[in-house]
Tab-separated table of C-alpha atoms in Angstrom:
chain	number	residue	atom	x	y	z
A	1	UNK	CA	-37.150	-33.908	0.013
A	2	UNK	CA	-36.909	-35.152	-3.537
A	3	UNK	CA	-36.978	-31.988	-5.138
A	4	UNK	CA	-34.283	-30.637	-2.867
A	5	UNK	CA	-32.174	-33.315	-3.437
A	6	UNK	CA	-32.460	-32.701	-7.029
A	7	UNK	CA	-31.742	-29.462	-6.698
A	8	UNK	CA	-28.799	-30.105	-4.805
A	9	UNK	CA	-27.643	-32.017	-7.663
A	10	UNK	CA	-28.147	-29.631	-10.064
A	11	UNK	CA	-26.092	-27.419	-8.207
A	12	UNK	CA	-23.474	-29.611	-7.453
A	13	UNK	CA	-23.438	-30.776	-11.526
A	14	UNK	CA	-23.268	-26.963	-12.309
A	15	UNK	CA	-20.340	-25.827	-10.247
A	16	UNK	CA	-18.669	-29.438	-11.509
A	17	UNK	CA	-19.199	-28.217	-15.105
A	18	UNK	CA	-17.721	-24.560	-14.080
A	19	UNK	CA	-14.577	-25.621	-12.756
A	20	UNK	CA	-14.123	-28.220	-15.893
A	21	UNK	CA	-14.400	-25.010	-18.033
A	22	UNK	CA	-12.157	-22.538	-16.261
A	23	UNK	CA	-9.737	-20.808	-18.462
A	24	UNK	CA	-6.013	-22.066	-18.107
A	25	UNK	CA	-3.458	-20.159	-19.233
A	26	UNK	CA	0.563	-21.062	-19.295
A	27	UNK	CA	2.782	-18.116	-18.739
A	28	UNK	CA	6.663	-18.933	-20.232
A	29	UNK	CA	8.746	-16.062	-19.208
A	30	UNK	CA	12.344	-15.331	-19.939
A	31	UNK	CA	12.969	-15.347	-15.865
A	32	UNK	CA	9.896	-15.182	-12.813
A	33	UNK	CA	10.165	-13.632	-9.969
A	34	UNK	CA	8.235	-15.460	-7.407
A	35	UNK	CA	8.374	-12.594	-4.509
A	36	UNK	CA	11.414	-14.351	-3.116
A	37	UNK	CA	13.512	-15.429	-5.749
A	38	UNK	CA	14.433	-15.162	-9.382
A	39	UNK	CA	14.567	-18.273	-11.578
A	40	UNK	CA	15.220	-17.910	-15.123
A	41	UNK	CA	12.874	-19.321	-18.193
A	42	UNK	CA	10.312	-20.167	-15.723
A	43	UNK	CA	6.771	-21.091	-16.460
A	44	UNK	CA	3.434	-20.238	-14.583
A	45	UNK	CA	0.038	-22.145	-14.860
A	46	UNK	CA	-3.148	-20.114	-14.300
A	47	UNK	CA	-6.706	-21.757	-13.498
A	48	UNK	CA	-9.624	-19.662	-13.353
A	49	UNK	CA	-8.547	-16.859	-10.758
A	50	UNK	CA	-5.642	-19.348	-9.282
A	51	UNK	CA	-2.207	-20.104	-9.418
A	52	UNK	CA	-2.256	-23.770	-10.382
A	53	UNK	CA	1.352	-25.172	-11.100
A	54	UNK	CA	5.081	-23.285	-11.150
A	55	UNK	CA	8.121	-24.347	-13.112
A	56	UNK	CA	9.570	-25.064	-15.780
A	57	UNK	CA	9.640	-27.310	-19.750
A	58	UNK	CA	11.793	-30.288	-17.476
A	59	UNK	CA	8.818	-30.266	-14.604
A	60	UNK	CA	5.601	-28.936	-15.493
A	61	UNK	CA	2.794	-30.988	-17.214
A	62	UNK	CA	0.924	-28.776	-19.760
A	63	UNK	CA	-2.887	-29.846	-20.425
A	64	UNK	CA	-3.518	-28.888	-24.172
A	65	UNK	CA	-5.924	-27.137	-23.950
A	66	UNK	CA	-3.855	-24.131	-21.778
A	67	UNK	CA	-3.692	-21.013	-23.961
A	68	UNK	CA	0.022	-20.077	-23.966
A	69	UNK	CA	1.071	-16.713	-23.644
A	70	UNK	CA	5.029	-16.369	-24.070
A	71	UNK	CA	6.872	-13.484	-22.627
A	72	UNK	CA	9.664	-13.016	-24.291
A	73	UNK	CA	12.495	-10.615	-22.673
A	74	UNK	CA	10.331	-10.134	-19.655
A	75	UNK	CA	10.324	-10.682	-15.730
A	76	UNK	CA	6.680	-12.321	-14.628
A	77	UNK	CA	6.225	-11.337	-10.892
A	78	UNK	CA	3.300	-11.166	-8.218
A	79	UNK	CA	1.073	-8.130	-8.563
A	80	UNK	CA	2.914	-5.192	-6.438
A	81	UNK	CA	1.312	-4.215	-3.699
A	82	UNK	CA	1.817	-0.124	-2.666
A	83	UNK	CA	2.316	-0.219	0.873
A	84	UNK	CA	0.990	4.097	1.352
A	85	UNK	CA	-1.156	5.527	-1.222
A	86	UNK	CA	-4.011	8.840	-0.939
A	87	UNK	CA	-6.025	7.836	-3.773
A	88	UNK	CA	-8.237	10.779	-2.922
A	89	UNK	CA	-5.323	13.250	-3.018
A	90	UNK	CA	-3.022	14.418	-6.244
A	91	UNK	CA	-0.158	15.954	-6.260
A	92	UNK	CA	0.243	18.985	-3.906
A	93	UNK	CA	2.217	21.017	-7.228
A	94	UNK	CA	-1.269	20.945	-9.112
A	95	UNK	CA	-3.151	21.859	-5.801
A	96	UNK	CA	-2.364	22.128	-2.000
A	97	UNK	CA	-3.781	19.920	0.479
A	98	UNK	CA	-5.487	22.567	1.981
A	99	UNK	CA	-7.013	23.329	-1.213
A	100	UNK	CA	-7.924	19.644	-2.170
A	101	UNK	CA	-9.402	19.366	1.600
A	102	UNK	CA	-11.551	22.661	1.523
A	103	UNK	CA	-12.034	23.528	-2.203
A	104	UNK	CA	-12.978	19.899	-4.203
A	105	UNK	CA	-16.189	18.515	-3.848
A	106	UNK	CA	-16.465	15.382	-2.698
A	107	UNK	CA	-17.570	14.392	-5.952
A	108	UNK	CA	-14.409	15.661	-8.180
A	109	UNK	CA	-12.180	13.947	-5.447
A	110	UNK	CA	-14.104	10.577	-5.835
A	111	UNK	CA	-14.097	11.117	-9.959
A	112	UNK	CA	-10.370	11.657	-9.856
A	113	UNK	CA	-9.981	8.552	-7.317
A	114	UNK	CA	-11.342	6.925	-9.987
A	115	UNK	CA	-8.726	7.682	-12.304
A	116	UNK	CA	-5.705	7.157	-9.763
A	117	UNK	CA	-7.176	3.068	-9.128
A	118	UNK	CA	-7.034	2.586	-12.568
A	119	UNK	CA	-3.689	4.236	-12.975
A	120	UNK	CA	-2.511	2.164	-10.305
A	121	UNK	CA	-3.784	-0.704	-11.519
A	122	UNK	CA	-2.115	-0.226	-14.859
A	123	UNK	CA	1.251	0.941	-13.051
A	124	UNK	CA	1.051	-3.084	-11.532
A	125	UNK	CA	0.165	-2.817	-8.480
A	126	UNK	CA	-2.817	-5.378	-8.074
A	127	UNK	CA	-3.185	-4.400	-3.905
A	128	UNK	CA	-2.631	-1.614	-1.820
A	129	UNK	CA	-2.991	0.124	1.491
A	130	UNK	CA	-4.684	3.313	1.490
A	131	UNK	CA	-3.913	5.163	4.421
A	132	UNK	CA	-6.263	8.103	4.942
A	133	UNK	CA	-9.429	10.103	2.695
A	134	UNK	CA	-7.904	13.398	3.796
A	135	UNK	CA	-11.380	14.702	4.520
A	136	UNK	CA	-13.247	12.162	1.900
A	137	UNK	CA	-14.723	10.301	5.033
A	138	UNK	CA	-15.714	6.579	4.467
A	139	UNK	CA	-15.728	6.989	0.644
A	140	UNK	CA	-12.258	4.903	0.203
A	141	UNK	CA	-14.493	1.893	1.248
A	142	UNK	CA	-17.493	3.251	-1.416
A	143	UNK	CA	-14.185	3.070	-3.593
A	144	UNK	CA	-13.829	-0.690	-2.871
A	145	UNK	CA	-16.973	-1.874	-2.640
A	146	UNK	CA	-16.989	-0.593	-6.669
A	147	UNK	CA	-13.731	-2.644	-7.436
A	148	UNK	CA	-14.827	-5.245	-5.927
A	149	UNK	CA	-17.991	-5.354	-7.978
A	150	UNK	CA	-16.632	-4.743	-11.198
A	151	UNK	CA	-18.388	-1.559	-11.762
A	152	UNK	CA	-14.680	-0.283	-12.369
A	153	UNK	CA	-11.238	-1.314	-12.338
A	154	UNK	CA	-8.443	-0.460	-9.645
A	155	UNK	CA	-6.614	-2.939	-7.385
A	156	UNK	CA	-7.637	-4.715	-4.104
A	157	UNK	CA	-8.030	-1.581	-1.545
A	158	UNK	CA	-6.911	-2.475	2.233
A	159	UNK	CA	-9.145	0.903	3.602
A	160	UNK	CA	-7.700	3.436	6.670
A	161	UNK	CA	-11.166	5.446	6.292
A	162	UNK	CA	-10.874	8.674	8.084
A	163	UNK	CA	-7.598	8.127	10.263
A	164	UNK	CA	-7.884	9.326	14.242
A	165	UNK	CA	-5.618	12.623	14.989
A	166	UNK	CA	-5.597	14.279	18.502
A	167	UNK	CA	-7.499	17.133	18.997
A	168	UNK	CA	-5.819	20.645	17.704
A	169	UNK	CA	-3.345	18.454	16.113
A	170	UNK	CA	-4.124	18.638	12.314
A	171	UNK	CA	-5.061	20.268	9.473
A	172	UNK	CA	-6.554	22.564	7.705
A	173	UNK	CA	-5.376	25.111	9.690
A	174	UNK	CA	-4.863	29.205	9.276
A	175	UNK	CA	-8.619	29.575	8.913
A	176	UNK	CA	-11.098	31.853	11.233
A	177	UNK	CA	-11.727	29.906	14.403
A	178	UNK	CA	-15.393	30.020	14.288
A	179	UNK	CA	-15.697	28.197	10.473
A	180	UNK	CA	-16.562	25.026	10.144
A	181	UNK	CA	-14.285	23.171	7.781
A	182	UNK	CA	-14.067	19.812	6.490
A	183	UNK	CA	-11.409	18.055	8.777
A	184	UNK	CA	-8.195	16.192	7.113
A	185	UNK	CA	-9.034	13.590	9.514
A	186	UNK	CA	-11.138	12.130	12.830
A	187	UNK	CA	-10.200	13.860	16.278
A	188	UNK	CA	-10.471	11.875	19.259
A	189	UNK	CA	-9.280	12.367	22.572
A	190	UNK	CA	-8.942	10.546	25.804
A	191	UNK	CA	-10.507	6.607	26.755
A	192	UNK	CA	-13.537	7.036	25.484
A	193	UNK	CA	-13.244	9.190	22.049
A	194	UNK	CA	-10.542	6.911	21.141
A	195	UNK	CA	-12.579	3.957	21.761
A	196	UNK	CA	-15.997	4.829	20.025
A	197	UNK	CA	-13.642	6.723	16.546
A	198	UNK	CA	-11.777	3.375	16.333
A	199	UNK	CA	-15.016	1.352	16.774
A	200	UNK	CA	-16.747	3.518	14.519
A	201	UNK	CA	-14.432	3.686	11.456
A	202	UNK	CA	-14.225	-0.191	11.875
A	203	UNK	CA	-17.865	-0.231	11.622
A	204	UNK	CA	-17.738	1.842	8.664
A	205	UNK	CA	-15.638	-0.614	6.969
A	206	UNK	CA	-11.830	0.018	7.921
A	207	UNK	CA	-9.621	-2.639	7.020
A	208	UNK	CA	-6.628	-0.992	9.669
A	209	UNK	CA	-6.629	1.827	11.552
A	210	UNK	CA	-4.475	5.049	11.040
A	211	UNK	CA	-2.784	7.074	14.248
A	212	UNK	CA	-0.889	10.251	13.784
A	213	UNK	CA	1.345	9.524	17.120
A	214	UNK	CA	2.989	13.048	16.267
A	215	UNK	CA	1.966	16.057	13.836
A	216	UNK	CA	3.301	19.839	13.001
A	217	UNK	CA	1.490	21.587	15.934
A	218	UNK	CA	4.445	22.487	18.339
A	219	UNK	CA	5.589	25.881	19.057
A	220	UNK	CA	6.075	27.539	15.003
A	221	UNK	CA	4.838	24.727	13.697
A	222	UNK	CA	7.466	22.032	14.972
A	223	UNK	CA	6.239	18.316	15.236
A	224	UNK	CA	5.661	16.950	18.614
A	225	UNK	CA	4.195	13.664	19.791
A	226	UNK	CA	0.258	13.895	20.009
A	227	UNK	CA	-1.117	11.151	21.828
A	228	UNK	CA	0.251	9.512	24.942
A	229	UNK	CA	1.374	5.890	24.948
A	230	UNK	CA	-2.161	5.038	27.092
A	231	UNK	CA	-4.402	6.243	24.342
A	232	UNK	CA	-2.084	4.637	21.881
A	233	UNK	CA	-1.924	1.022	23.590
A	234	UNK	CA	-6.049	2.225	23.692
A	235	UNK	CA	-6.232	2.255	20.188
A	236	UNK	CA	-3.731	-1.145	19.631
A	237	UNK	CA	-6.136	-2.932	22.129
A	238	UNK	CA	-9.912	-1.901	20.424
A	239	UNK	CA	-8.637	-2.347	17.060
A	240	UNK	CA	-6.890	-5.374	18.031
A	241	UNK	CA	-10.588	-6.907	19.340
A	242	UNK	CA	-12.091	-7.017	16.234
A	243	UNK	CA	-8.370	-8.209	14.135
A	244	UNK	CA	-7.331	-5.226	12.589
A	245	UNK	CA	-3.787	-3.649	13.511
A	246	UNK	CA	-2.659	-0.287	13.915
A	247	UNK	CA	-0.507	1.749	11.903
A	248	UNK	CA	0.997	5.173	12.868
A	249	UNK	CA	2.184	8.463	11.277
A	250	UNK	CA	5.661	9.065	13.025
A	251	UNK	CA	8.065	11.978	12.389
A	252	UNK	CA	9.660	12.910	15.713
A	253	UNK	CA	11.818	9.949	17.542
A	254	UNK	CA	9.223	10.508	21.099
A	255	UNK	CA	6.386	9.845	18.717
A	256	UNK	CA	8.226	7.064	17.390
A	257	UNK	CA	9.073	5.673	20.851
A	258	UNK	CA	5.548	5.630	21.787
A	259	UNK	CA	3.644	4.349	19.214
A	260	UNK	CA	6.136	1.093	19.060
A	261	UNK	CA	5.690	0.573	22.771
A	262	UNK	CA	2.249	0.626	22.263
A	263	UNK	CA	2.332	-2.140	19.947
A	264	UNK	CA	1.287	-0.867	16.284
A	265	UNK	CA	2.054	-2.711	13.532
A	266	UNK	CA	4.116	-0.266	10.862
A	267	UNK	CA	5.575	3.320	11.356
A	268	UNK	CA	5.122	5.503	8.210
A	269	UNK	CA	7.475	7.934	7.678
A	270	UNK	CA	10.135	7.765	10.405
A	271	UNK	CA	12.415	10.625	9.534
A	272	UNK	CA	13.913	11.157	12.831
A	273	UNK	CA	14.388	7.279	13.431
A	274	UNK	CA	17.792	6.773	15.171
A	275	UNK	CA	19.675	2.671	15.525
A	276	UNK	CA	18.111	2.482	18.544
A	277	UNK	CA	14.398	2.986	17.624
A	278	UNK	CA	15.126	0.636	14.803
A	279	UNK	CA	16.326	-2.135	17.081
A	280	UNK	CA	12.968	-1.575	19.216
A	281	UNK	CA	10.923	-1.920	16.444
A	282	UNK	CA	12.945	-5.272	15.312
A	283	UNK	CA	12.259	-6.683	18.965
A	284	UNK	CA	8.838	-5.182	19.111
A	285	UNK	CA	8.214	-6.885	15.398
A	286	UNK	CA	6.819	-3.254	13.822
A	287	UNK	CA	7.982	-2.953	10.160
A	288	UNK	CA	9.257	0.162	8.907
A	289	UNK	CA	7.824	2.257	5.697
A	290	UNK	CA	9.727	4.987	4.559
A	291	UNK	CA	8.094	6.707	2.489
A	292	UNK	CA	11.130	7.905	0.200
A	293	UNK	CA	9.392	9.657	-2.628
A	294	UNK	CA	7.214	11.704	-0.932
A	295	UNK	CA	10.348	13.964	0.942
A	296	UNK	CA	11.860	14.378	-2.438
A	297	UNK	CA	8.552	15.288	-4.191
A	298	UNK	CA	7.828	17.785	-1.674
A	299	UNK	CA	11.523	19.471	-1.732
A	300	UNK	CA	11.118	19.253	-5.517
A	301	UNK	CA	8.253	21.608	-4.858
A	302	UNK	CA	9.958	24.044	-3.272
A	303	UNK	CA	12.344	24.291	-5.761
A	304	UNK	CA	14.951	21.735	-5.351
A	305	UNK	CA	16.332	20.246	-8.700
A	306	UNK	CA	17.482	16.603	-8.029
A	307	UNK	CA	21.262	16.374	-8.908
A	308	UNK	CA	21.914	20.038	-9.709
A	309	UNK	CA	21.393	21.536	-6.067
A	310	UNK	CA	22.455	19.844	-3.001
A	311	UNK	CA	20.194	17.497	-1.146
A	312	UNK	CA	18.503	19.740	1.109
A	313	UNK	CA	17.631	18.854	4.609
A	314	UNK	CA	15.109	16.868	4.901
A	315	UNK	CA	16.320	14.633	1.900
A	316	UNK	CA	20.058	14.061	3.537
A	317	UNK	CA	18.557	13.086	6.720
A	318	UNK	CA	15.752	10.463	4.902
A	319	UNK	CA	19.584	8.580	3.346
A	320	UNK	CA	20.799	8.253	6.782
A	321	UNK	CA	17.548	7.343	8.084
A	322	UNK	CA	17.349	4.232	5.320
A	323	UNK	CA	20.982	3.709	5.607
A	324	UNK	CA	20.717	2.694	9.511
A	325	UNK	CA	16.944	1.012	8.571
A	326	UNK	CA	19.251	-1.296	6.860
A	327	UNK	CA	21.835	-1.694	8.977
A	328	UNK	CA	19.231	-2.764	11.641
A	329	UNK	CA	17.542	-5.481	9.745
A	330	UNK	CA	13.991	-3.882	10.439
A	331	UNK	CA	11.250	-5.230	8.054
A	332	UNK	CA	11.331	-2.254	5.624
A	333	UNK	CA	8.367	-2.176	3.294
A	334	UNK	CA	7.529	-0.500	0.148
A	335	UNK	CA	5.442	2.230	0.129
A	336	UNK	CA	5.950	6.107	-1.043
A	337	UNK	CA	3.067	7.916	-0.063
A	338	UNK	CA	1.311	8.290	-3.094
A	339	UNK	CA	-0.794	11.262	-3.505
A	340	UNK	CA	1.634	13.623	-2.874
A	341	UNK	CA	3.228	12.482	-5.896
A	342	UNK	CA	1.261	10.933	-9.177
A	343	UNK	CA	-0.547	7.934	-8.731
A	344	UNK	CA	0.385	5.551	-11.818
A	345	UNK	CA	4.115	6.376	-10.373
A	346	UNK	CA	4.227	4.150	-7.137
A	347	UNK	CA	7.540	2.132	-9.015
A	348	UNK	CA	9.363	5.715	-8.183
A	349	UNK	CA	9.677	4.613	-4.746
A	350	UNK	CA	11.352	0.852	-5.805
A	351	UNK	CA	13.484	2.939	-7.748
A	352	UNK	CA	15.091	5.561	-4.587
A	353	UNK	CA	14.939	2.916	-2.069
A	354	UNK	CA	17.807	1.338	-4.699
A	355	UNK	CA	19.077	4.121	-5.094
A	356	UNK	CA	19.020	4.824	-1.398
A	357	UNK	CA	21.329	1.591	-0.888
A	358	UNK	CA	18.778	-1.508	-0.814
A	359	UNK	CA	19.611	-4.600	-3.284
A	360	UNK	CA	17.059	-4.392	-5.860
A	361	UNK	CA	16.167	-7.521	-4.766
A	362	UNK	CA	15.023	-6.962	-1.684
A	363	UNK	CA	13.156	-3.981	-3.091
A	364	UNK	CA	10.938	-6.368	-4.906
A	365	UNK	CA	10.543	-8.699	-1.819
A	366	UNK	CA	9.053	-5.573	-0.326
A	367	UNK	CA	6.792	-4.805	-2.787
A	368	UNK	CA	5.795	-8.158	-2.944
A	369	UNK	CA	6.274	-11.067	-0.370
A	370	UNK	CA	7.059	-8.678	2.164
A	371	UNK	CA	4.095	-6.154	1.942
A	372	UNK	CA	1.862	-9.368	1.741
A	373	UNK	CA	3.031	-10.826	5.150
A	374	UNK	CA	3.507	-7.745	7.208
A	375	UNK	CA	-0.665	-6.531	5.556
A	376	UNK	CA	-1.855	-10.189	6.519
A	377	UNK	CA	-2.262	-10.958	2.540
A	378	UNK	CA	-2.207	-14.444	3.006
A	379	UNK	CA	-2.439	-15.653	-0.751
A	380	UNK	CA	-0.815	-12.625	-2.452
A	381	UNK	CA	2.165	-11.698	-3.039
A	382	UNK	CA	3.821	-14.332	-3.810
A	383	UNK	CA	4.211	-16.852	-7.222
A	384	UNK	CA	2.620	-20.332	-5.734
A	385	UNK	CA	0.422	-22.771	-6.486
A	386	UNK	CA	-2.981	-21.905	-4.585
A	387	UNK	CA	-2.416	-18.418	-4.699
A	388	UNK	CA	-4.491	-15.983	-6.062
A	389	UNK	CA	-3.303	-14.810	-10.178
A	390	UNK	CA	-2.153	-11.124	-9.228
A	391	UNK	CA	0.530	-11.168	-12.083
A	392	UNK	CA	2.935	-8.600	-14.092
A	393	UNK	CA	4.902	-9.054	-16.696
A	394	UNK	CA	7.433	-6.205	-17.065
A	395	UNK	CA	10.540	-5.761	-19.831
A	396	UNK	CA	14.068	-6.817	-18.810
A	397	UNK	CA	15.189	-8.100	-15.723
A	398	UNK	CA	14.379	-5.726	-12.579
A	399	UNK	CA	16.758	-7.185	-10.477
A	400	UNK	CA	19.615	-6.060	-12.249
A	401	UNK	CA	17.786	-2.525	-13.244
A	402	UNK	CA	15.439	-1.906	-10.925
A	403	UNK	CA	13.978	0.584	-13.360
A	404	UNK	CA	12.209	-2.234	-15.237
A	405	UNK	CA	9.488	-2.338	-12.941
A	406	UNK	CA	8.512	0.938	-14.665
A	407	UNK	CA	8.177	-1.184	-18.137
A	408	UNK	CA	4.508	-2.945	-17.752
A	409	UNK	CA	3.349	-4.545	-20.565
A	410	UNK	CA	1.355	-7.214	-18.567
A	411	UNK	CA	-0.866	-7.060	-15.549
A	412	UNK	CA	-3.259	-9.937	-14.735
A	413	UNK	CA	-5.678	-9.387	-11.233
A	414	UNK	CA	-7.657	-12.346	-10.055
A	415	UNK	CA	-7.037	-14.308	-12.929
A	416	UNK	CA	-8.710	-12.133	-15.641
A	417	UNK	CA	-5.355	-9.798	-17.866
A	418	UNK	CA	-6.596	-6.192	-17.142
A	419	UNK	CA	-3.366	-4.853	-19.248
A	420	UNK	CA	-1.670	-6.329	-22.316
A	421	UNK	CA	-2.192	-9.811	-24.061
C-alpha cells in the first residue's frame, strides 16, 4: 500500500509539474472576433491547448513569462469549421465522380485525402464535417484516427462513413447490370436494412449519419424523394439511441418535407426549398446548409463564365432559395460542399453566401459559433476562456471584406501554431 501511495504521488507531482510548465502565449490583435462579436485591439491568453483569459491592456493580467505574439493589421478568430466537405473527392473538372468512384484506388484517394486535410487545415478551418467517402468506405474514420494521432496534420474530422441511399437510387450508374462496382454509398431498404446500415456505420466509427431523402433516379433522370418518412423517422430514432443525429441530402421540396418531419438535424442542399419548408424547419429546429459553391462550380463546368453569361438555372434559383432562407430566420450554416470544388478553398463559400445577401457577420457566426452549436462542438467555435485554442489570424478586418478570411497568415489547433509564427 506504501508503494502505491508513492506512486500515486509521483503521479500526482508529475502532472503538477506539467501544468506549471505549459506554454502560454498572449495573442494582441488589431480586432478579435470571438464567433459572436467583433471587439477591436483585443487580446487572447493561451495555456497549453486552452483558452485561458480574453480581453484587453485595461483588463487582462499578463504573467511574464507569456510569449507575446502581436498581430498587427489582423482579425484573430475561432478556427472555422466547414460545415460539408468530400475529402476523398476533388474536383469533378480534373475527374468525374464516376471516374474517382470506379477508376482511383483506394489508395490514391486516401494519398490525395491526405493532401486536402492539410490544405484545409492551412485554409483555417481547424473542424469539419465530412459528409460521405463516395465509395472510400470507413476510411474517413482511418483518416481521423491519423489526425488525431499526429501521424499527420488536418483538422478535427466529424465522420459520415459510407452514407445510407435507397436501393436503385444512386450512383455509379450507366454500367452493364451484371458488374459489380464499387457503390458511391450504403443501400438499405425497409425496417430492418435501415436499422442494421445505421447500426453498422456507427459501429464503424460514424460521428452522424448521412440520408439521401431524394436523388436523380426519376423518370430521365429527375430527382424524386427516396425513402418514405417511416424509414426516415427509422433512421432519426436508431441513430438517435446511441447520440448521433441525422443529416439529409435534399433537392426536391417532398424530400425536403419528409426528412424534416422525420426529425433530422440539417438539410444539405435545399434547392427547391420554398418559405414554407423554411418555416417548418425553424419550428422543427433543423438548420439549413446551402451549399452555395458547389451549384456554381458545377455550372462553371459546363461552361458558364461567372459575370459574362447569365446565371443559368440552377444558380438563379440557389439566390432565391438563400434570399427566402433569410427571410425565414432558419439557422443557416456554412458549408459548400467541398470536393466538388478544391479543398484549401472552403472560404469561397463565406464569400457567395455575402455575396448572396448575408451580413458578413453572420457569415462568420456560421462558420464559427453557429456550426459549433448546431454539430454539438461544445468548446469550439467560439473565443472563451475554457475553450479549446482553435485560432486564425487572418489580414484586415473580414467583417467589412469578407474576402479576408481568404488571407491566413495564422492558424493555431489545440494549442500548438500549425501555420505562421
Amino acid at each position: 500500500m506504501k508503494r502505491l501511495f508513492t506512486f500515486l504521488l509521483l503521479i500526482a507531482s508529475s502532472i503538477q509539474l506539467q501544468a506549471q510548465t505549459e506554454t502560454l502565449t498572449l495573442f494582441k490583435a488589431d480586432r478579435v472576433f470571438d464567433g459572436t462579436d467583433m471587439h477591436p485591439n483585443g487580446w487572447v491568453l493561451v495555456k497549453g491547448n486552452k483558452i485561458e483569459a480574453v480581453g484587453d491592456s485595461a483588463t487582462m493580467q499578463v504573467p511574464a513569462s507569456a510569449k507575446i505574439v502581436v498581430l498587427k493589421g489582423m482579425t484573430l478568430m475561432p478556427g472555422m469549421i466547414e460545415g460539408h466537405s468530400h475529402l476523398f473527392l476533388h474536383p469533378y473538372n480534373e475527374t468525374s465522380w464516376n471516374d474517382q468512384v470506379l477508376t482511383e484506388s483506394r489508395a490514391e484517394r486516401t494519398v490525395r485525402a491526405v493532401t486536402h486535410a492539410y490544405a484545409t487545415l492551412m485554409a483555417g478551418f481547424t473542424t469539419m464535417r465530412d459528409l460521405g467517402t463516395e465509395g472510400a468506405g470507413y476510411d474517413d474514420v482511418g483518416l481521423k484516427t491519423a489526425i488525431n494521432k499526429g501521424i499527420i496534420p488536418g483538422p478535427r474530422m466529424i465522420c459520415a462513413t459510407r452514407a445510407i441511399v435507397a436501393t436503385g437510387s444512386y450512383g455509379p450508374k450507366g454500367l452493364v447490370n451484371e458488374a459489380e462496382v464499387p457503390h458511391g454509398a450504403q443501400e438499405a431498404d425497409g425496417n430492418d436494412d435501415l436499422i442494421k446500415a445505421v447500426r453498422t456505420q456507427m459501429g464503424n466509427g460514424a460521428d452522424v449519419v448521412k440520408v439521401y431523402a431524394d436523388y436523380r433516379w426519376g423518370i430521365n433522370d429527375k430527382p424524386e424523394p427516396t425513402f418514405t418518412i417511416d424509414e426516415l423517422k427509422l433512421v432519426v430514432e436508431v441513430a438517435a439511441s446511441a447520440g448521433r443525429m441525422v443529416v439529409a441530402h435534399c433537392g426536391t421540396e417532398e424530400g425536403m418535407r419528409r426528412a424534416i418531419m422525420a426529425g433530422v438535424k440539417t438539410i444539405e442542399h435545399g434547392d427547391s426549398a420554398t418559405p414554407e419548408l423554411f418555416a417548418l424547419m425553424k419550428e422543427k429546429g433543423a438548420a439549413y446548409c446551402p451549399t452555395i459553391s458547389a451549384g456554381e462550380a458545377l455550372s462553371s463546368y459546363q461552361g458558364w463564365h461567372k459575370g459574362v453569361d447569365p446565371d443559368p438555372a440552377r444558380v438563379a434559383k440557389k439566390h432565391k432559395t438563400f434570399q427566402d432562407a433569410l427571410k425565414s430566420g432558419v439557422t443557416i450554416l456554412m458549408g459548400g460542399d467541398v470536393g466538388v470544388f478544391p479543398h484549401g478553398d472552403n472560404a469561397r463559400e463565406m464569400v457567395l453566401m455575402v455575396e448572396y445577401g448575408m451580413p458578413a457577420l453572420d457569415v462568420l457566426r456560421s462558420a464559427t459559433s453557429v456550426n459549433a452549436d448546431v454539430f454539438g462542438l461544445k468548446d469550439l467555435g467560439n473565443i472563451k476562456p475554457g475553450y479549446l485554442a482553435d485560432l486564425v489570424a487572418v489580414d484586415g478586418n473580414p467583417a467589412e471584406d469578407i474576402k479576408a478570411v481568404k488571407q491566413v497568415k495564422m492558424v493555431m489547433k489545440d494549442g500548438v501554431v500549425v501555420k505562421g509564427n
